[in-house]
Tab-separated table of C-alpha atoms and ligand atoms in Angstrom:
chain	number	residue	atom	x	y	z
A	1	UNK	CA	0.000	0.000	0.000
A	2	UNK	CA	2.604	2.455	1.136
A	3	UNK	CA	4.779	1.237	-1.729
A	4	UNK	CA	2.179	2.205	-4.280
A	5	UNK	CA	2.073	5.714	-2.893
A	6	UNK	CA	5.828	6.022	-3.141
A	7	UNK	CA	5.828	4.530	-6.604
A	8	UNK	CA	3.234	7.057	-7.669
A	9	UNK	CA	5.187	9.926	-6.172
A	10	UNK	CA	8.281	8.797	-8.035
A	11	UNK	CA	6.257	8.496	-11.200
A	12	UNK	CA	5.078	12.072	-10.883
A	13	UNK	CA	8.654	13.211	-10.386
A	14	UNK	CA	9.748	11.142	-13.352
A	15	UNK	CA	7.012	12.546	-15.581
A	16	UNK	CA	7.871	16.070	-14.473
A	17	UNK	CA	11.514	15.383	-15.301
A	18	UNK	CA	10.666	14.034	-18.718
A	19	UNK	CA	8.437	17.000	-19.424
A	20	UNK	CA	11.359	19.304	-18.693
A	21	UNK	CA	13.632	17.516	-21.106
A	22	UNK	CA	10.809	17.398	-23.636
A	23	UNK	CA	11.099	13.698	-24.364
A	24	UNK	CA	8.469	12.170	-22.098
A	25	UNK	CA	6.415	10.606	-24.763
A	26	UNK	CA	9.055	8.811	-26.794
A	27	UNK	CA	10.836	7.568	-23.679
A	28	UNK	CA	7.779	6.068	-22.118
A	29	UNK	CA	6.679	4.506	-25.416
A	30	UNK	CA	10.030	2.835	-25.677
A	31	UNK	CA	9.881	1.566	-22.098
A	32	UNK	CA	6.407	0.342	-22.778
A	33	UNK	CA	7.492	-1.650	-25.789
A	34	UNK	CA	10.064	-3.367	-23.616
A	35	UNK	CA	7.647	-3.873	-20.759
A	36	UNK	CA	4.976	-5.418	-22.978
A	37	UNK	CA	7.332	-8.376	-23.732
A	38	UNK	CA	5.754	-11.157	-25.771
A	39	UNK	CA	2.125	-10.135	-25.349
A	40	UNK	CA	1.715	-8.832	-28.862
A	41	UNK	CA	4.121	-11.174	-30.583
A	42	UNK	CA	1.985	-12.774	-33.253
A	43	UNK	CA	-1.574	-11.471	-33.470
A	44	UNK	CA	-4.682	-13.625	-33.859
A	45	UNK	CA	-7.777	-14.239	-35.943
A	46	UNK	CA	-9.834	-11.096	-36.681
A	47	UNK	CA	-13.056	-12.791	-35.530
A	48	UNK	CA	-11.648	-14.223	-32.298
A	49	UNK	CA	-13.508	-14.477	-28.998
A	50	UNK	CA	-12.728	-11.566	-26.669
A	51	UNK	CA	-13.763	-12.084	-23.059
A	52	UNK	CA	-14.859	-9.186	-20.866
A	53	UNK	CA	-15.375	-10.027	-17.208
A	54	UNK	CA	-17.040	-7.235	-15.241
A	55	UNK	CA	-17.644	-7.006	-11.469
A	56	UNK	CA	-20.914	-6.273	-9.667
A	57	UNK	CA	-23.010	-3.335	-10.837
A	58	UNK	CA	-21.904	-1.093	-7.965
A	59	UNK	CA	-22.111	2.062	-10.085
A	60	UNK	CA	-23.516	3.212	-13.425
A	61	UNK	CA	-20.192	3.035	-15.262
A	62	UNK	CA	-20.225	-0.778	-15.141
A	63	UNK	CA	-23.732	-0.958	-16.550
A	64	UNK	CA	-22.778	1.381	-19.386
A	65	UNK	CA	-19.638	-0.675	-20.095
A	66	UNK	CA	-21.673	-3.801	-20.787
A	67	UNK	CA	-23.504	-2.419	-23.835
A	68	UNK	CA	-20.518	-0.463	-25.046
A	69	UNK	CA	-18.350	-3.600	-25.036
A	70	UNK	CA	-21.032	-5.718	-26.691
A	71	UNK	CA	-21.617	-3.183	-29.474
A	72	UNK	CA	-18.007	-2.110	-29.877
A	73	UNK	CA	-16.545	-5.613	-30.072
A	74	UNK	CA	-19.210	-6.730	-32.551
A	75	UNK	CA	-18.598	-3.656	-34.693
A	76	UNK	CA	-14.868	-4.402	-34.679
A	77	UNK	CA	-15.609	-7.917	-35.969
A	78	UNK	CA	-14.869	-9.847	-32.791
A	79	UNK	CA	-17.067	-12.268	-30.872
A	80	UNK	CA	-17.555	-10.514	-27.575
A	81	UNK	CA	-18.265	-12.554	-24.460
A	82	UNK	CA	-19.275	-9.960	-21.856
A	83	UNK	CA	-20.163	-11.217	-18.378
A	84	UNK	CA	-21.020	-9.715	-15.001
A	85	UNK	CA	-20.138	-11.433	-11.744
A	86	UNK	CA	-23.058	-10.287	-9.640
A	87	UNK	CA	-22.681	-13.329	-7.407
A	88	UNK	CA	-19.181	-12.405	-6.270
A	89	UNK	CA	-15.577	-13.535	-6.574
A	90	UNK	CA	-16.227	-17.273	-7.161
A	91	UNK	CA	-18.559	-16.431	-10.037
A	92	UNK	CA	-15.957	-14.172	-11.601
A	93	UNK	CA	-13.316	-16.912	-11.267
A	94	UNK	CA	-15.631	-19.363	-13.067
A	95	UNK	CA	-16.427	-16.859	-15.807
A	96	UNK	CA	-12.775	-16.198	-16.571
A	97	UNK	CA	-12.067	-19.925	-16.599
A	98	UNK	CA	-14.954	-20.408	-19.056
A	99	UNK	CA	-13.531	-17.668	-21.320
A	100	UNK	CA	-10.207	-19.517	-21.376
A	101	UNK	CA	-12.018	-22.728	-22.313
A	102	UNK	CA	-13.798	-20.902	-25.156
A	103	UNK	CA	-10.393	-19.905	-26.516
A	104	UNK	CA	-10.638	-16.144	-25.859
A	105	UNK	CA	-7.585	-14.347	-27.265
A	106	UNK	CA	-7.864	-11.360	-24.980
A	107	UNK	CA	-9.489	-11.348	-21.555
A	108	UNK	CA	-10.441	-7.929	-20.198
A	109	UNK	CA	-11.048	-7.980	-16.448
A	110	UNK	CA	-12.758	-5.419	-14.223
A	111	UNK	CA	-12.127	-7.291	-10.984
A	112	UNK	CA	-14.290	-7.457	-7.893
A	113	UNK	CA	-11.155	-8.333	-5.938
A	114	UNK	CA	-8.050	-7.997	-8.094
A	115	UNK	CA	-6.008	-10.217	-5.798
A	116	UNK	CA	-8.267	-13.297	-6.036
A	117	UNK	CA	-7.953	-14.254	-9.699
A	118	UNK	CA	-4.387	-15.612	-9.836
A	119	UNK	CA	-5.254	-19.201	-10.810
A	120	UNK	CA	-7.609	-18.173	-13.627
A	121	UNK	CA	-5.233	-15.513	-14.990
A	122	UNK	CA	-2.408	-18.064	-15.003
A	123	UNK	CA	-4.663	-20.381	-17.023
A	124	UNK	CA	-5.435	-17.508	-19.416
A	125	UNK	CA	-1.749	-16.794	-20.006
A	126	UNK	CA	-1.005	-20.507	-20.323
A	127	UNK	CA	-3.590	-20.688	-23.143
A	128	UNK	CA	-1.867	-17.817	-24.962
A	129	UNK	CA	-4.424	-15.119	-24.162
A	130	UNK	CA	-3.471	-11.535	-23.331
A	131	UNK	CA	-4.860	-10.166	-20.062
A	132	UNK	CA	-5.935	-6.523	-19.746
A	133	UNK	CA	-6.903	-5.132	-16.344
A	134	UNK	CA	-9.819	-2.767	-16.937
A	135	UNK	CA	-10.461	0.191	-14.576
A	136	UNK	CA	-9.176	-1.811	-11.550
A	137	UNK	CA	-5.654	-3.222	-11.318
A	138	UNK	CA	-5.088	-6.992	-11.011
A	139	UNK	CA	-2.699	-7.494	-8.106
A	140	UNK	CA	-0.175	-10.042	-6.857
A	141	UNK	CA	0.115	-11.779	-10.216
A	142	UNK	CA	2.611	-11.953	-13.081
A	143	UNK	CA	-0.264	-12.762	-15.382
A	144	UNK	CA	-1.526	-9.341	-16.368
A	145	UNK	CA	-0.152	-7.661	-19.492
A	146	UNK	CA	-1.745	-4.203	-19.528
A	147	UNK	CA	-3.852	-1.842	-17.478
A	148	UNK	CA	-6.382	0.596	-18.941
A	149	UNK	CA	-8.058	3.097	-16.622
A	150	UNK	CA	-8.610	6.717	-15.782
A	151	UNK	CA	-5.723	8.048	-13.703
A	152	UNK	CA	-6.981	6.968	-10.286
A	153	UNK	CA	-4.505	8.955	-8.188
A	154	UNK	CA	-5.481	12.071	-10.121
A	155	UNK	CA	-9.163	11.325	-9.413
A	156	UNK	CA	-8.383	11.443	-5.690
A	157	UNK	CA	-6.371	14.648	-5.995
A	158	UNK	CA	-9.215	16.333	-7.882
A	159	UNK	CA	-11.686	15.235	-5.199
A	160	UNK	CA	-9.473	16.619	-2.425
A	161	UNK	CA	-9.061	19.944	-4.239
A	162	UNK	CA	-12.790	20.208	-4.961
A	163	UNK	CA	-13.611	19.604	-1.299
A	164	UNK	CA	-11.326	22.464	-0.227
A	165	UNK	CA	-12.537	24.840	-2.922
A	166	UNK	CA	-16.192	24.105	-2.237
A	167	UNK	CA	-15.795	24.823	1.459
A	168	UNK	CA	-13.762	27.996	0.861
A	169	UNK	CA	-16.462	29.295	-1.474
A	170	UNK	CA	-19.035	28.975	1.316
A	171	UNK	CA	-16.878	30.213	4.186
A	172	UNK	CA	-13.648	31.996	3.431
A	173	UNK	CA	-11.591	30.707	6.339
A	174	UNK	CA	-11.316	27.463	8.277
A	175	UNK	CA	-11.158	25.534	10.404
A	176	UNK	CA	-13.598	23.323	8.542
A	177	UNK	CA	-15.253	20.239	10.036
A	178	UNK	CA	-14.981	17.304	7.659
A	179	UNK	CA	-15.419	13.529	7.428
A	180	UNK	CA	-13.633	11.122	5.117
A	181	UNK	CA	-15.058	8.168	3.202
A	182	UNK	CA	-13.218	5.612	1.061
A	183	UNK	CA	-14.371	2.865	-1.309
A	184	UNK	CA	-14.316	-0.901	-0.915
A	185	UNK	CA	-10.994	-2.293	0.332
A	186	UNK	CA	-11.064	-5.300	-2.056
A	187	UNK	CA	-11.028	-2.868	-5.024
A	188	UNK	CA	-7.442	-1.749	-5.616
A	189	UNK	CA	-8.710	1.649	-6.792
A	190	UNK	CA	-10.146	2.520	-3.394
A	191	UNK	CA	-6.741	3.020	-1.753
A	192	UNK	CA	-5.374	4.891	-4.770
A	193	UNK	CA	-8.333	7.319	-4.743
A	194	UNK	CA	-7.847	7.745	-0.986
A	195	UNK	CA	-4.103	8.352	-1.289
A	196	UNK	CA	-4.663	10.895	-4.053
A	197	UNK	CA	-7.217	12.784	-1.961
A	198	UNK	CA	-5.118	12.614	1.209
A	199	UNK	CA	-2.098	13.996	-0.645
A	200	UNK	CA	-4.147	17.208	-0.796
A	201	UNK	CA	-6.034	16.986	2.515
A	202	UNK	CA	-3.416	15.654	4.957
A	203	UNK	CA	-1.288	18.841	4.971
A	204	UNK	CA	-4.458	20.824	5.719
A	205	UNK	CA	-5.352	18.438	8.548
A	206	UNK	CA	-1.838	18.821	9.901
A	207	UNK	CA	-1.947	22.636	9.855
A	208	UNK	CA	-5.383	22.741	11.502
A	209	UNK	CA	-7.351	24.064	8.502
A	210	UNK	CA	-9.340	20.827	8.431
A	211	UNK	CA	-10.738	19.115	11.473
A	212	UNK	CA	-11.897	15.498	11.116
A	213	UNK	CA	-14.250	15.698	14.071
A	214	UNK	CA	-14.685	11.915	14.448
A	215	UNK	CA	-10.913	11.455	14.374
A	216	UNK	CA	-11.372	8.733	11.740
A	217	UNK	CA	-8.649	9.546	9.220
A	218	UNK	CA	-7.195	6.153	8.318
A	219	UNK	CA	-8.151	4.211	5.203
A	220	UNK	CA	-9.297	1.279	7.343
A	221	UNK	CA	-11.657	3.535	9.279
A	222	UNK	CA	-12.984	5.235	6.157
A	223	UNK	CA	-13.735	2.207	3.928
A	224	UNK	CA	-17.157	1.284	2.572
A	225	UNK	CA	-17.425	-2.486	2.107
A	226	UNK	CA	-18.690	-3.498	-1.335
A	227	UNK	CA	-19.067	0.156	-2.378
A	228	UNK	CA	-22.561	-0.173	-0.895
A	229	UNK	CA	-24.692	2.937	-0.382
A	230	UNK	CA	-26.339	1.465	2.710
A	231	UNK	CA	-22.940	1.010	4.391
A	232	UNK	CA	-21.946	4.627	3.746
A	233	UNK	CA	-25.317	5.867	4.951
A	234	UNK	CA	-25.052	3.836	8.156
A	235	UNK	CA	-21.537	5.091	8.846
A	236	UNK	CA	-22.607	8.699	8.249
A	237	UNK	CA	-25.564	8.230	10.641
A	238	UNK	CA	-23.132	6.959	13.278
A	239	UNK	CA	-20.655	9.785	12.688
A	240	UNK	CA	-23.385	12.418	12.998
A	241	UNK	CA	-24.751	10.873	16.186
A	242	UNK	CA	-21.294	10.590	17.722
A	243	UNK	CA	-19.574	13.792	16.609
A	244	UNK	CA	-22.108	16.342	15.382
A	245	UNK	CA	-24.650	16.703	18.142
A	246	UNK	CA	-26.507	19.977	18.607
A	247	UNK	CA	-25.427	22.788	16.335
A	248	UNK	CA	-22.040	21.376	15.311
A	249	UNK	CA	-21.866	21.870	11.540
A	250	UNK	CA	-20.396	19.458	8.998
A	251	UNK	CA	-18.647	21.582	6.399
A	252	UNK	CA	-17.484	18.875	4.035
A	253	UNK	CA	-17.392	15.158	3.284
A	254	UNK	CA	-14.896	13.441	1.020
A	255	UNK	CA	-16.916	10.836	-0.847
A	256	UNK	CA	-15.089	8.582	-3.331
A	257	UNK	CA	-18.029	8.233	-5.732
A	258	UNK	CA	-21.514	9.432	-6.592
A	259	UNK	CA	-23.479	6.480	-5.226
A	260	UNK	CA	-21.899	6.975	-1.813
A	261	UNK	CA	-22.209	10.781	-2.044
A	262	UNK	CA	-25.980	10.519	-2.411
A	263	UNK	CA	-26.172	8.111	0.540
A	264	UNK	CA	-24.156	10.546	2.676
A	265	UNK	CA	-26.414	13.455	1.664
A	266	UNK	CA	-29.496	11.367	2.544
A	267	UNK	CA	-28.072	10.708	6.005
A	268	UNK	CA	-27.291	14.390	6.595
A	269	UNK	CA	-30.764	15.451	5.459
A	270	UNK	CA	-32.443	12.889	7.701
A	271	UNK	CA	-30.452	14.242	10.639
A	272	UNK	CA	-31.804	17.715	9.821
A	273	UNK	CA	-28.366	19.186	9.165
A	274	UNK	CA	-27.322	21.567	6.405
A	275	UNK	CA	-25.872	19.728	3.418
A	276	UNK	CA	-22.077	19.939	3.485
A	277	UNK	CA	-19.780	20.116	0.461
A	278	UNK	CA	-19.761	16.508	-0.793
A	279	UNK	CA	-17.500	15.204	-3.558
A	280	UNK	CA	-18.187	12.296	-5.915
A	281	UNK	CA	-17.109	10.437	-9.024
A	282	UNK	CA	-18.687	8.834	-12.133
A	283	UNK	CA	-21.111	11.507	-13.379
A	284	UNK	CA	-24.123	9.398	-12.527
A	285	UNK	CA	-27.422	10.850	-13.740
A	286	UNK	CA	-28.871	11.334	-10.238
A	287	UNK	CA	-25.710	13.055	-9.040
A	288	UNK	CA	-25.517	15.401	-12.007
A	289	UNK	CA	-29.117	16.368	-11.210
A	290	UNK	CA	-28.139	16.847	-7.557
A	291	UNK	CA	-25.186	19.049	-8.541
A	292	UNK	CA	-27.390	21.203	-10.774
A	293	UNK	CA	-29.872	21.493	-7.871
A	294	UNK	CA	-27.072	22.729	-5.610
A	295	UNK	CA	-26.846	19.691	-3.313
A	296	UNK	CA	-23.879	17.426	-4.209
A	297	UNK	CA	-20.884	19.675	-4.890
A	298	UNK	CA	-18.737	17.829	-7.413
A	299	UNK	CA	-18.292	14.685	-9.466
A	300	UNK	CA	-15.665	13.379	-11.847
A	301	UNK	CA	-16.213	12.849	-15.545
A	302	UNK	CA	-14.657	9.513	-16.524
A	303	UNK	CA	-16.478	8.952	-19.793
A	304	UNK	CA	-17.038	5.195	-20.015
A	305	UNK	CA	-17.367	5.472	-23.791
A	306	UNK	CA	-13.750	6.613	-24.004
A	307	UNK	CA	-12.481	3.907	-21.675
A	308	UNK	CA	-14.207	1.126	-23.607
A	309	UNK	CA	-13.081	2.615	-26.911
A	310	UNK	CA	-9.455	2.685	-25.707
A	311	UNK	CA	-9.732	-0.904	-24.543
A	312	UNK	CA	-11.084	-2.056	-27.894
A	313	UNK	CA	-8.260	-0.179	-29.662
A	314	UNK	CA	-5.798	-2.125	-27.518
A	315	UNK	CA	-7.514	-5.379	-28.515
A	316	UNK	CA	-7.305	-4.372	-32.183
A	317	UNK	CA	-3.565	-3.694	-31.867
A	318	UNK	CA	-3.051	-7.086	-30.257
A	319	UNK	CA	-5.074	-8.731	-33.032
A	320	UNK	CA	-2.678	-7.272	-35.605
A	321	UNK	CA	0.333	-8.387	-33.594
A	322	UNK	CA	1.172	-4.798	-32.622
A	323	UNK	CA	1.972	-3.287	-29.232
A	324	UNK	CA	-1.060	-1.492	-27.759
A	325	UNK	CA	-0.627	2.133	-26.743
A	326	UNK	CA	0.472	2.733	-23.166
A	327	UNK	CA	1.529	6.035	-21.599
A	328	UNK	CA	2.636	5.076	-18.101
A	329	UNK	CA	5.129	2.417	-17.167
A	330	UNK	CA	5.960	3.471	-13.599
A	331	UNK	CA	2.856	3.933	-11.495
A	332	UNK	CA	1.059	0.628	-11.229
A	333	UNK	CA	3.186	-1.812	-9.286
A	334	UNK	CA	0.840	-4.727	-8.585
A	335	UNK	CA	3.091	-6.282	-5.964
A	336	UNK	CA	4.796	-8.595	-8.469
A	337	UNK	CA	5.360	-6.390	-11.522
A	338	UNK	CA	4.801	-2.878	-12.791
A	339	UNK	CA	1.948	-3.121	-15.242
A	340	UNK	CA	2.203	-0.930	-18.376
A	341	UNK	CA	-0.801	1.350	-18.291
A	342	UNK	CA	-2.916	3.332	-20.700
A	343	UNK	CA	-4.225	6.102	-18.439
A	344	UNK	CA	-6.982	8.517	-19.404
A	345	UNK	CA	-7.449	11.961	-17.907
A	346	UNK	CA	-10.319	12.434	-15.408
A	347	UNK	CA	-12.116	15.810	-15.313
A	348	UNK	CA	-13.586	17.476	-12.223
A	349	UNK	CA	-17.159	18.693	-12.654
A	350	UNK	CA	-19.077	21.194	-10.515
A	351	UNK	CA	-22.220	23.171	-11.311
A	352	UNK	CA	-19.974	25.821	-12.811
A	353	UNK	CA	-18.424	23.752	-15.622
A	354	UNK	CA	-21.054	20.996	-16.021
A	355	UNK	CA	-22.472	22.274	-19.322
A	356	UNK	CA	-19.006	22.460	-20.816
A	357	UNK	CA	-17.854	19.130	-19.363
A	358	UNK	CA	-20.855	17.208	-20.721
A	359	UNK	CA	-21.157	18.996	-24.061
A	360	UNK	CA	-22.017	16.364	-26.646
A	361	UNK	CA	-23.065	13.774	-24.048
A	362	UNK	CA	-26.651	12.910	-25.037
A	363	UNK	CA	-27.668	11.826	-21.544
A	364	UNK	CA	-25.893	14.383	-19.391
A	365	UNK	CA	-25.797	17.564	-21.461
A	366	UNK	CA	-29.581	18.105	-21.330
A	367	UNK	CA	-29.442	17.941	-17.505
A	368	UNK	CA	-27.141	20.949	-17.424
A	369	UNK	CA	-29.493	23.305	-19.315
B	1	BGC	C1	-14.409	2.679	-10.219
B	1	BGC	C2	-15.334	3.811	-9.841
B	1	BGC	C3	-16.610	3.270	-9.215
B	1	BGC	C4	-16.340	2.227	-8.157
B	1	BGC	C5	-17.589	1.562	-7.655
B	1	BGC	C6	-14.209	1.821	-9.001
B	1	BGC	O1	-13.294	0.814	-9.229
B	1	BGC	O2	-13.189	3.189	-10.698
B	1	BGC	O3	-15.606	4.570	-10.989
B	1	BGC	O4	-17.340	4.314	-8.650
B	1	BGC	O5	-15.458	1.266	-8.643
B	1	BGC	O6	-18.229	0.841	-8.655
């Protein structure tokens, strides 16, 4: 855990260094080609089976990914095999094993628990398939070739910054009373989001600008098992009862995503408190509405269409026997190897820039008018 933070910090330094010398891109492409080893050696049939194993539908992005993968893979000429593992880890293990048996040439995995798929990923590699970790890193295994995701650490940083800015806009000076929520500890992203946010918030906790009234500042204390709304709502109820009696105001809550943000807001409303500045992620329809109505403060735009499109481009490169595009070869140490990553840029969205951020998005743009 700590390692990943350090690795990320080094990566940022490295990127900054490369930017100064003006050769970041070519250097990292070259590293990537080396890091990708034999994954793209020979290509495969243009109508091959491509497996996509998705986790539980804990947020809208996963639901959107299903159709996008089905349509996109079909359009590209492949036979897509897109599965959800609503039943949990054992179901996901069985689904990946079944994809191997079907002869899938690429297996794209959005893991429930990225550390529990070692046996199935080894079988996938043994069969000659390429493994792409999608959105969530696959950990403690050699058997993952690439990672495609939005820059998770950046997501956390943007959330931390939005929380501060939102509170400053309401009340110029601190101290501000806040609470901190994190995602599900089995999802590798949860700690990366948390570390990104804390890189912004911790110095402000240390200098007294921010006061975590409950005292619960560790990842372990902040987690939300299964990314479940009911768990976040229950924890918020408990925090309010224990630390915000009487007139004590809650100025802000760091929420790692939209589903949990809405649960936190529900809890605050039920307690009869003023709604604090609450962050989010995913640009879910209900949260965009809430932002436009002045309740939730911010979300993150991680356009699922772009992530799926990038993934399919990577599959197409592999099909032709070419190296897929990656732009980061330093940040994602999975405990066994550093996985070459294709990272997309997340965008912070508040009421102020929503119309601009969702311009051209058929579902979200109309909500901003
Ligand atoms: C994704 C988030 C999502 C969360 C819960 C994370 O791995 O990156 O976008 O909100 O899972 O589904």
